[in-house]
Amino acid sequence: MSALQQSAQRRSRAQEALAARLSGRPVLIASGVCLLSFAAFWAAQRVTDVSMIDLMVYRAEGWTVRSGGDLYAMRATYADLPTTYPPFAALLFMPLTLLDVADMRTWATAGNLVLLVAVVHLSLRLIGRAPRSSRLPLPAVSLLLSGLLVWCEPLWTTLRYGQINLLVTALVLWDLSRRPGHRFAGAGTGVAAGIKLTPALFAVFLAVLGTVRAVRRLRAGGGTGTVRNHELRQAAVATGAFAGTVLLGALVLPRDSHRFWFGALFQSERVGHAEITDNQSLRGVLARLLHTGDPGWPWLVLALTVAAGGLAIAVAAALAGRRRLEFAPAWAALACAVTALLVSPVSWSHHWVWCVPLLLLLGAETLERERALPWGLSAAAALALFGSYALWLVPHGATGPVKPELHQTGGQMVLSALYPAGGLAFLALAAVVSVRALRRPAPYEPDALLAAPAGSTRPGQAVAKE
């Protein structure tokens, strides 16, 4: 055998040994794939010279607090942007003033990418587990999915502007994925609402769900002691945590707190114009449809209707439970999240980072359902929706007295309403899934099974697998 052949054999054996080692280390391989995707994403953001304009506003808010200025009279960046968050958020932004702009941008991007992995991981925990068909450990699945989902438009825009959407989403998911009855469950949701008010709808959902459970137990003959449940406790903790953020802001920034809670809170024009393409809420759709910057009472009626319906769907999914609807907690949480995005006066496209758990839920249903094709098509449609960037194909962003969004054609209106349309479609799907689950015979309760005498018939034993 020649020296060349021996060298080739040694290289082949080395490659086989490396492949064998890597095959036993899926987390290591997933980490490499995720880092490569993140590096490409980071490079693409730098090539396109992203502004991270919202991050600059956050930093300006921190400086205003440090210097004792008027927080809600402040204007920052070339776009003359105001403060729109509660005073508590400005307190959290103060550490940004300790970094120069370049370092701040770097750390913000890296932090958001880490938060994306956390959101994916928490979403999978909320769903319940990695799909049965997956042989990979949960951390490896989280890393691989993060490397894929980072390219969705809401994620791209979140990092482009240096937004805090992933932090807020992670706080809520951290709460919802905890075990029932955890002492501090609800605190994350309360803090998230203290930063951005929209997550407060989750506390409303928990309060309604807890009340429904309590009423059902009373009607079933339970005593007053059975009224207490972990949903009511979680809603109370969330309310208490939110109140704590308000109190902290009032103690440290009394003047700014008074101005926000009794004035700036009700000035929706501070956030932005309703009709612009960026606004992917029902109010934005109606503004473009009616060719007006203020859709008025039609939006209010529609928002109240969707809010009531969305909360009812979320409660129905939660009441179905895992024994009748395998991914019930995820369906309930996402119905609530989508409802909040739809009824908010302004929901920028980057607020739709809830597309991450939504896509994971539809993917899990595809892998677990016997009829996988319809679910696969739904997951593919959702991925195309959030990964296509199609909403930016319409005229937008023009400065001056003429607003292109107020003069859209029918096709342009469809493109600029993609996220709200997808949100309404998801709520319709969640309603169908939840109602079907509730119509099934209730499986046996674990407590009833444990109390049953040996050899007796187990309640619900004949119920087919969900």
Short mmCIF file of C-alpha atoms in Angstrom, two decimals:
data_model
loop_
_atom_site.label_atom_id
_atom_site.label_comp_id
_atom_site.label_asym_id
_atom_site.label_seq_id
_atom_site.Cartn_x
_atom_site.Cartn_y
_atom_site.Cartn_z
CA MET A 1 0.00 0.00 0.00
CA SER A 2 1.40 3.39 -0.97
CA ALA A 3 1.96 6.22 1.46
CA LEU A 4 -0.75 8.19 -0.32
CA GLN A 5 -3.29 5.42 0.22
CA GLN A 6 -2.32 5.09 3.90
CA SER A 7 -2.75 8.83 4.37
CA ALA A 8 -6.18 8.69 2.71
CA GLN A 9 -7.24 5.84 4.99
CA ARG A 10 -6.09 7.74 8.08
CA ARG A 11 -8.09 10.80 6.99
CA SER A 12 -11.12 8.59 6.36
CA ARG A 13 -10.85 6.98 9.80
CA ALA A 14 -10.46 10.42 11.40
CA GLN A 15 -13.54 11.70 9.60
CA GLU A 16 -15.56 8.66 10.65
CA ALA A 17 -14.43 9.10 14.26
CA LEU A 18 -15.42 12.77 14.18
CA ALA A 19 -18.80 11.92 12.66
CA ALA A 20 -19.39 9.29 15.34
CA ARG A 21 -18.58 11.77 18.08
CA LEU A 22 -20.82 14.46 16.65
CA SER A 23 -23.72 12.05 16.13
CA GLY A 24 -23.72 11.48 19.87
CA ARG A 25 -23.71 15.21 20.62
CA PRO A 26 -26.84 16.68 19.01
CA VAL A 27 -26.79 19.77 21.24
CA LEU A 28 -23.28 20.60 20.04
CA ILE A 29 -24.28 20.23 16.39
CA ALA A 30 -27.48 22.23 16.94
CA SER A 31 -25.45 24.97 18.63
CA GLY A 32 -23.15 25.19 15.62
CA VAL A 33 -26.04 25.36 13.16
CA CYS A 34 -27.81 28.00 15.27
CA LEU A 35 -24.67 30.11 15.62
CA LEU A 36 -24.07 30.00 11.86
CA SER A 37 -27.62 31.18 11.20
CA PHE A 38 -27.32 33.91 13.84
CA ALA A 39 -23.99 35.05 12.39
CA ALA A 40 -25.51 35.27 8.91
CA PHE A 41 -28.48 37.15 10.34
CA TRP A 42 -26.23 39.58 12.22
CA ALA A 43 -24.15 40.17 9.09
CA ALA A 44 -27.28 40.78 7.01
CA GLN A 45 -28.50 43.34 9.55
CA ARG A 46 -25.15 45.15 9.46
CA VAL A 47 -25.05 45.14 5.64
CA THR A 48 -28.51 46.72 5.52
CA ASP A 49 -27.35 49.33 8.07
CA VAL A 50 -30.19 48.84 10.53
CA SER A 51 -30.97 51.93 12.56
CA MET A 52 -31.97 50.36 15.93
CA ILE A 53 -33.94 53.56 16.33
CA ASP A 54 -36.15 52.29 19.16
CA LEU A 55 -33.08 51.30 21.14
CA MET A 56 -31.81 54.87 20.77
CA VAL A 57 -35.14 56.12 22.15
CA TYR A 58 -34.80 53.75 25.13
CA ARG A 59 -31.34 55.15 25.80
CA ALA A 60 -32.67 58.71 25.59
CA GLU A 61 -35.36 57.80 28.12
CA GLY A 62 -32.69 56.51 30.47
CA TRP A 63 -30.71 59.78 30.07
CA THR A 64 -33.84 61.83 30.71
CA VAL A 65 -34.47 59.98 33.97
CA ARG A 66 -30.83 60.37 35.05
CA SER A 67 -30.82 64.08 34.26
CA GLY A 68 -34.19 64.77 35.87
CA GLY A 69 -35.84 65.91 32.64
CA ASP A 70 -39.48 65.71 31.60
CA LEU A 71 -39.88 62.14 30.35
CA TYR A 72 -43.05 62.70 28.35
CA ALA A 73 -41.87 65.96 26.79
CA MET A 74 -38.72 64.24 25.51
CA ARG A 75 -38.14 63.72 21.80
CA ALA A 76 -35.33 61.56 20.47
CA THR A 77 -33.59 60.63 17.22
CA TYR A 78 -34.00 62.18 13.77
CA ALA A 79 -37.64 60.96 13.75
CA ASP A 80 -38.49 63.09 16.81
CA LEU A 81 -39.95 60.09 18.66
CA PRO A 82 -41.62 60.49 22.11
CA THR A 83 -41.74 58.24 25.15
CA THR A 84 -44.67 55.83 24.95
CA TYR A 85 -44.01 53.29 27.75
CA PRO A 86 -44.84 53.62 31.47
CA PRO A 87 -42.24 55.26 33.75
CA PHE A 88 -41.18 51.85 35.09
CA ALA A 89 -39.78 50.98 31.65
CA ALA A 90 -37.66 54.13 31.63
CA LEU A 91 -36.12 53.04 34.93
CA LEU A 92 -35.13 49.75 33.32
CA PHE A 93 -33.50 51.62 30.42
CA MET A 94 -31.11 53.57 32.65
CA PRO A 95 -28.27 50.97 32.38
CA LEU A 96 -28.18 51.64 28.61
CA THR A 97 -26.68 55.03 29.40
CA LEU A 98 -23.58 53.33 30.81
CA LEU A 99 -22.62 52.01 27.35
CA ASP A 100 -21.50 53.82 24.27
CA VAL A 101 -23.75 53.48 21.24
CA ALA A 102 -21.68 50.83 19.44
CA ASP A 103 -21.43 48.57 22.48
CA MET A 104 -25.11 49.09 23.26
CA ARG A 105 -26.11 47.99 19.77
CA THR A 106 -23.91 44.90 20.01
CA TRP A 107 -25.18 43.85 23.40
CA ALA A 108 -28.79 44.51 22.42
CA THR A 109 -28.48 42.30 19.33
CA ALA A 110 -26.76 39.51 21.23
CA GLY A 111 -29.29 39.76 24.05
CA ASN A 112 -32.23 39.56 21.66
CA LEU A 113 -30.78 36.46 19.97
CA VAL A 114 -30.39 34.79 23.37
CA LEU A 115 -33.95 35.82 24.23
CA LEU A 116 -35.16 34.21 20.99
CA VAL A 117 -33.68 30.88 22.09
CA ALA A 118 -35.37 31.36 25.46
CA VAL A 119 -38.72 32.11 23.80
CA VAL A 120 -38.46 28.99 21.64
CA HIS A 121 -37.51 26.87 24.65
CA LEU A 122 -40.34 28.29 26.80
CA SER A 123 -42.79 27.83 23.93
CA LEU A 124 -41.88 24.15 23.69
CA ARG A 125 -42.32 23.84 27.46
CA LEU A 126 -45.74 25.45 27.19
CA ILE A 127 -46.69 23.06 24.40
CA GLY A 128 -45.66 20.31 26.77
CA ARG A 129 -42.60 18.62 25.33
CA ALA A 130 -40.70 18.01 22.15
CA PRO A 131 -42.82 16.04 19.67
CA ARG A 132 -42.78 12.29 20.17
CA SER A 133 -41.41 11.79 16.67
CA SER A 134 -38.32 13.86 17.51
CA ARG A 135 -35.28 11.95 18.78
CA LEU A 136 -33.43 15.14 19.66
CA PRO A 137 -33.26 16.53 23.21
CA LEU A 138 -35.25 19.68 23.90
CA PRO A 139 -32.21 22.04 23.96
CA ALA A 140 -31.13 20.82 20.52
CA VAL A 141 -34.64 21.30 19.12
CA SER A 142 -34.78 24.80 20.62
CA LEU A 143 -31.46 25.80 19.04
CA LEU A 144 -32.31 24.43 15.60
CA LEU A 145 -35.71 26.10 15.55
CA SER A 146 -34.21 29.39 16.74
CA GLY A 147 -31.79 29.36 13.82
CA LEU A 148 -34.74 28.99 11.45
CA LEU A 149 -37.30 31.31 13.03
CA VAL A 150 -34.91 34.24 13.43
CA TRP A 151 -35.48 34.99 9.73
CA CYS A 152 -39.22 35.66 10.17
CA GLU A 153 -40.22 39.27 9.55
CA PRO A 154 -41.34 40.10 13.14
CA LEU A 155 -37.96 38.87 14.43
CA TRP A 156 -35.99 40.72 11.77
CA THR A 157 -37.87 43.95 12.53
CA THR A 158 -37.54 43.50 16.29
CA LEU A 159 -33.75 43.32 16.01
CA ARG A 160 -33.67 45.98 13.31
CA TYR A 161 -35.26 48.50 15.67
CA GLY A 162 -33.64 47.15 18.85
CA GLN A 163 -37.05 46.42 20.33
CA ILE A 164 -37.89 44.67 23.64
CA ASN A 165 -40.68 42.46 22.33
CA LEU A 166 -38.77 39.23 22.96
CA LEU A 167 -38.15 40.20 26.58
CA VAL A 168 -41.84 40.88 27.17
CA THR A 169 -42.85 37.64 25.42
CA ALA A 170 -40.31 35.62 27.40
CA LEU A 171 -41.63 37.01 30.70
CA VAL A 172 -45.19 35.96 29.86
CA LEU A 173 -44.17 32.53 28.56
CA TRP A 174 -42.00 31.99 31.65
CA ASP A 175 -45.12 32.49 33.75
CA LEU A 176 -47.47 30.38 31.65
CA SER A 177 -45.05 27.46 31.35
CA ARG A 178 -44.56 27.11 35.11
CA ARG A 179 -46.19 24.33 37.06
CA PRO A 180 -49.72 25.16 38.29
CA GLY A 181 -49.75 26.71 41.72
CA HIS A 182 -46.18 28.01 41.67
CA ARG A 183 -45.84 30.70 44.32
CA PHE A 184 -44.56 33.38 41.96
CA ALA A 185 -46.51 32.40 38.85
CA GLY A 186 -47.97 35.62 37.50
CA ALA A 187 -45.09 37.88 38.49
CA GLY A 188 -43.55 37.78 35.03
CA THR A 189 -46.83 38.78 33.41
CA GLY A 190 -47.26 41.68 35.83
CA VAL A 191 -43.74 42.97 35.16
CA ALA A 192 -44.28 42.58 31.39
CA ALA A 193 -47.47 44.67 31.68
CA GLY A 194 -45.50 47.26 33.63
CA ILE A 195 -43.13 47.60 30.66
CA LYS A 196 -45.76 47.40 27.91
CA LEU A 197 -49.41 47.47 28.85
CA THR A 198 -50.64 44.91 26.30
CA PRO A 199 -49.68 41.80 28.35
CA ALA A 200 -52.21 42.90 30.98
CA LEU A 201 -54.80 41.03 28.90
CA PHE A 202 -53.23 37.79 30.14
CA ALA A 203 -54.12 38.75 33.71
CA VAL A 204 -57.70 39.38 32.56
CA PHE A 205 -57.74 35.99 30.87
CA LEU A 206 -56.48 34.24 34.02
CA ALA A 207 -59.06 36.05 36.16
CA VAL A 208 -61.91 35.08 33.84
CA LEU A 209 -60.69 31.47 33.61
CA GLY A 210 -60.34 31.23 37.39
CA THR A 211 -63.81 32.68 37.90
CA VAL A 212 -65.36 30.20 35.46
CA ARG A 213 -63.65 27.29 37.23
CA ALA A 214 -64.85 28.55 40.61
CA VAL A 215 -68.46 28.91 39.42
CA ARG A 216 -68.42 25.43 37.89
CA ARG A 217 -67.18 23.92 41.15
CA LEU A 218 -69.86 25.71 43.14
CA ARG A 219 -72.54 24.47 40.76
CA ALA A 220 -71.15 20.94 41.09
CA GLY A 221 -71.83 21.09 44.82
CA GLY A 222 -68.42 22.11 46.06
CA GLY A 223 -68.08 24.29 49.12
CA THR A 224 -66.66 27.77 49.28
CA GLY A 225 -63.25 26.24 49.89
CA THR A 226 -63.21 24.87 46.34
CA VAL A 227 -63.55 28.35 44.84
CA ARG A 228 -59.84 29.07 45.15
CA ASN A 229 -57.76 27.92 42.20
CA HIS A 230 -54.33 28.55 40.77
CA GLU A 231 -55.64 30.72 37.90
CA LEU A 232 -57.16 33.22 40.32
CA ARG A 233 -53.98 33.17 42.36
CA GLN A 234 -51.87 33.73 39.25
CA ALA A 235 -54.08 36.62 38.16
CA ALA A 236 -53.78 38.15 41.63
CA VAL A 237 -49.98 37.81 41.60
CA ALA A 238 -49.83 39.36 38.12
CA THR A 239 -52.02 42.26 39.29
CA GLY A 240 -49.86 42.72 42.36
CA ALA A 241 -46.64 42.69 40.35
CA PHE A 242 -48.08 45.21 37.90
CA ALA A 243 -49.20 47.43 40.77
CA GLY A 244 -45.67 47.17 42.15
CA THR A 245 -44.21 48.51 38.90
CA VAL A 246 -46.69 51.40 38.97
CA LEU A 247 -45.87 52.16 42.61
CA LEU A 248 -42.12 52.05 41.96
CA GLY A 249 -42.51 54.43 39.04
CA ALA A 250 -44.65 56.76 41.16
CA LEU A 251 -42.12 56.81 44.01
CA VAL A 252 -39.09 57.46 41.80
CA LEU A 253 -40.74 59.55 39.09
CA PRO A 254 -43.91 61.07 40.62
CA ARG A 255 -44.32 63.88 38.05
CA ASP A 256 -43.80 61.59 35.05
CA SER A 257 -46.08 58.94 36.52
CA HIS A 258 -48.90 61.42 36.98
CA ARG A 259 -48.46 62.70 33.44
CA PHE A 260 -48.47 59.19 31.95
CA TRP A 261 -51.36 57.60 33.84
CA PHE A 262 -53.61 60.67 33.60
CA GLY A 263 -52.66 61.95 30.16
CA ALA A 264 -50.13 60.31 27.86
CA LEU A 265 -51.75 56.88 28.29
CA PHE A 266 -54.83 58.06 26.39
CA GLN A 267 -52.95 59.84 23.59
CA SER A 268 -52.70 57.07 21.01
CA GLU A 269 -51.22 59.50 18.47
CA ARG A 270 -48.01 59.49 20.53
CA VAL A 271 -47.37 55.91 19.43
CA GLY A 272 -47.85 56.59 15.72
CA HIS A 273 -50.37 57.12 12.97
CA ALA A 274 -53.05 54.46 12.86
CA GLU A 275 -53.07 54.06 9.07
CA ILE A 276 -49.41 53.29 8.39
CA THR A 277 -48.48 49.86 7.08
CA ASP A 278 -46.44 49.08 10.19
CA ASN A 279 -49.66 49.02 12.24
CA GLN A 280 -50.85 45.43 12.00
CA SER A 281 -53.84 45.76 14.32
CA LEU A 282 -57.54 45.89 13.49
CA ARG A 283 -57.44 49.66 13.96
CA GLY A 284 -54.76 49.95 11.31
CA VAL A 285 -56.74 47.78 8.90
CA LEU A 286 -59.89 49.84 9.39
CA ALA A 287 -57.98 53.11 9.01
CA ARG A 288 -56.62 51.99 5.65
CA LEU A 289 -59.94 50.51 4.59
CA LEU A 290 -61.90 53.66 5.46
CA HIS A 291 -59.14 55.98 4.20
CA THR A 292 -58.98 57.88 7.46
CA GLY A 293 -56.41 58.36 10.19
CA ASP A 294 -59.04 57.83 12.89
CA PRO A 295 -61.50 54.95 12.35
CA GLY A 296 -63.43 56.04 15.47
CA TRP A 297 -66.38 54.04 16.78
CA PRO A 298 -66.31 51.27 14.11
CA TRP A 299 -62.90 50.23 15.45
CA LEU A 300 -64.10 50.43 19.04
CA VAL A 301 -67.07 48.16 18.33
CA LEU A 302 -64.91 45.70 16.40
CA ALA A 303 -62.18 45.70 19.04
CA LEU A 304 -64.64 45.02 21.87
CA THR A 305 -66.26 42.20 19.88
CA VAL A 306 -62.93 40.54 19.06
CA ALA A 307 -61.68 41.01 22.64
CA ALA A 308 -64.74 39.25 24.06
CA GLY A 309 -64.60 36.50 21.47
CA GLY A 310 -60.85 35.98 21.79
CA LEU A 311 -61.00 35.73 25.58
CA ALA A 312 -63.90 33.26 25.31
CA ILE A 313 -61.84 31.11 22.93
CA ALA A 314 -58.82 31.23 25.24
CA VAL A 315 -60.95 30.20 28.22
CA ALA A 316 -62.58 27.38 26.23
CA ALA A 317 -59.17 26.01 25.22
CA ALA A 318 -57.94 26.13 28.81
CA LEU A 319 -61.09 24.43 30.11
CA ALA A 320 -60.67 21.60 27.62
CA GLY A 321 -57.41 20.67 29.34
CA ARG A 322 -54.66 18.39 28.13
CA ARG A 323 -56.77 15.26 28.49
CA ARG A 324 -59.12 16.46 25.76
CA LEU A 325 -56.86 18.91 23.89
CA GLU A 326 -53.24 17.83 24.10
CA PHE A 327 -51.74 21.29 23.67
CA ALA A 328 -54.52 23.15 25.48
CA PRO A 329 -52.27 25.59 27.44
CA ALA A 330 -50.57 26.71 24.24
CA TRP A 331 -53.88 27.16 22.40
CA ALA A 332 -55.23 29.22 25.30
CA ALA A 333 -52.12 31.39 25.62
CA LEU A 334 -51.88 32.08 21.90
CA ALA A 335 -55.58 32.88 21.59
CA CYS A 336 -55.06 35.50 24.30
CA ALA A 337 -51.86 36.84 22.71
CA VAL A 338 -53.37 37.13 19.24
CA THR A 339 -56.43 38.84 20.70
CA ALA A 340 -54.22 41.41 22.41
CA LEU A 341 -52.38 42.10 19.16
CA LEU A 342 -55.61 42.51 17.21
CA VAL A 343 -57.41 44.86 19.61
CA SER A 344 -54.46 47.04 20.56
CA PRO A 345 -54.74 50.51 19.00
CA VAL A 346 -51.28 50.04 17.51
CA SER A 347 -49.57 46.67 16.95
CA TRP A 348 -46.40 47.15 14.95
CA SER A 349 -45.33 44.22 12.80
CA HIS A 350 -42.50 43.50 15.26
CA HIS A 351 -45.06 43.03 18.05
CA TRP A 352 -46.06 39.82 16.26
CA VAL A 353 -43.07 37.90 17.67
CA TRP A 354 -45.80 35.68 19.11
CA CYS A 355 -45.55 34.03 15.68
CA VAL A 356 -42.75 31.94 17.24
CA PRO A 357 -44.94 29.91 19.64
CA LEU A 358 -47.76 29.99 17.08
CA LEU A 359 -45.61 28.30 14.43
CA LEU A 360 -44.30 25.79 16.97
CA LEU A 361 -47.85 24.92 18.06
CA LEU A 362 -49.01 24.31 14.50
CA GLY A 363 -45.87 22.27 13.86
CA ALA A 364 -46.48 20.16 16.95
CA GLU A 365 -50.09 19.53 15.89
CA THR A 366 -48.82 18.47 12.45
CA LEU A 367 -46.47 15.91 13.98
CA GLU A 368 -48.95 14.58 16.52
CA ARG A 369 -52.28 14.48 14.67
CA GLU A 370 -53.36 11.45 12.66
CA ARG A 371 -54.58 13.69 9.83
CA ALA A 372 -51.34 15.58 9.40
CA LEU A 373 -51.93 17.12 5.96
CA PRO A 374 -54.39 19.90 6.96
CA TRP A 375 -52.22 20.83 9.91
CA GLY A 376 -49.11 20.78 7.76
CA LEU A 377 -50.76 23.12 5.29
CA SER A 378 -51.76 25.44 8.14
CA ALA A 379 -48.21 25.46 9.50
CA ALA A 380 -46.79 26.10 6.03
CA ALA A 381 -49.25 28.94 5.43
CA ALA A 382 -48.31 30.55 8.77
CA LEU A 383 -44.60 30.20 8.00
CA ALA A 384 -45.14 31.78 4.58
CA LEU A 385 -47.16 34.58 6.18
CA PHE A 386 -44.52 35.57 8.73
CA GLY A 387 -41.53 34.74 6.57
CA SER A 388 -42.54 36.43 3.31
CA TYR A 389 -42.20 40.13 4.27
CA ALA A 390 -45.11 40.63 1.83
CA LEU A 391 -46.72 43.41 3.85
CA TRP A 392 -43.84 45.71 2.84
CA LEU A 393 -44.63 45.36 -0.87
CA VAL A 394 -47.19 48.19 -0.65
CA PRO A 395 -46.26 51.89 -0.81
CA HIS A 396 -45.34 52.99 2.70
CA GLY A 397 -43.17 55.28 4.76
CA ALA A 398 -43.60 58.37 2.61
CA THR A 399 -43.21 61.70 4.38
CA GLY A 400 -45.33 64.70 3.62
CA PRO A 401 -49.03 65.60 3.59
CA VAL A 402 -50.06 62.74 1.28
CA LYS A 403 -50.16 59.37 3.07
CA PRO A 404 -49.92 56.47 0.57
CA GLU A 405 -51.65 54.14 3.04
CA LEU A 406 -54.81 56.26 2.79
CA HIS A 407 -55.00 55.68 -0.97
CA GLN A 408 -54.38 51.93 -1.26
CA THR A 409 -55.92 49.72 -3.89
CA GLY A 410 -57.81 46.58 -2.97
CA GLY A 411 -54.77 44.35 -3.48
CA GLN A 412 -52.58 46.64 -1.42
CA MET A 413 -55.12 46.60 1.41
CA VAL A 414 -54.98 42.81 1.43
CA LEU A 415 -51.19 42.80 1.66
CA SER A 416 -51.14 45.40 4.42
CA ALA A 417 -53.70 43.40 6.43
CA LEU A 418 -51.89 40.04 6.35
CA TYR A 419 -51.07 39.73 10.05
CA PRO A 420 -54.55 40.71 11.33
CA ALA A 421 -56.09 38.35 8.78
CA GLY A 422 -53.79 35.57 9.93
CA GLY A 423 -54.64 36.37 13.55
CA LEU A 424 -58.38 36.15 12.91
CA ALA A 425 -57.87 32.88 11.04
CA PHE A 426 -55.94 31.50 14.01
CA LEU A 427 -58.71 32.51 16.42
CA ALA A 428 -61.26 30.76 14.19
CA LEU A 429 -59.11 27.62 14.16
CA ALA A 430 -58.64 27.79 17.93
CA ALA A 431 -62.41 28.14 18.38
CA VAL A 432 -63.11 25.03 16.29
CA VAL A 433 -60.43 23.00 18.04
CA SER A 434 -61.56 24.08 21.52
CA VAL A 435 -65.29 23.50 20.94
CA ARG A 436 -64.61 20.05 19.49
CA ALA A 437 -62.47 19.19 22.49
CA LEU A 438 -65.11 20.37 24.96
CA ARG A 439 -67.74 18.21 23.24
CA ARG A 440 -65.77 15.04 23.88
CA PRO A 441 -66.62 12.97 26.95
CA ALA A 442 -64.49 14.12 29.84
CA PRO A 443 -61.73 11.62 30.62
CA TYR A 444 -61.39 10.33 34.15
CA GLU A 445 -59.94 12.60 36.79
CA PRO A 446 -56.72 11.31 38.40
CA ASP A 447 -58.10 11.88 41.90
CA ALA A 448 -61.20 9.84 41.11
CA LEU A 449 -59.06 7.04 39.77
CA LEU A 450 -56.93 6.93 42.89
CA ALA A 451 -60.04 6.81 45.06
CA ALA A 452 -61.68 4.00 43.08
CA PRO A 453 -61.64 0.57 44.80
CA ALA A 454 -59.56 -2.18 43.30
CA GLY A 455 -61.27 -4.01 40.44
CA SER A 456 -63.88 -1.29 39.90
CA THR A 457 -64.53 0.26 36.53
CA ARG A 458 -62.46 3.38 35.92
CA PRO A 459 -64.53 6.40 34.92
CA GLY A 460 -63.92 7.34 31.32
CA GLN A 461 -61.75 4.27 30.74
CA ALA A 462 -63.39 3.59 27.40
CA VAL A 463 -62.75 7.09 26.03
CA ALA A 464 -60.73 6.95 22.84
CA LYS A 465 -57.28 8.46 22.69
CA GLU A 466 -57.34 12.16 21.81
#
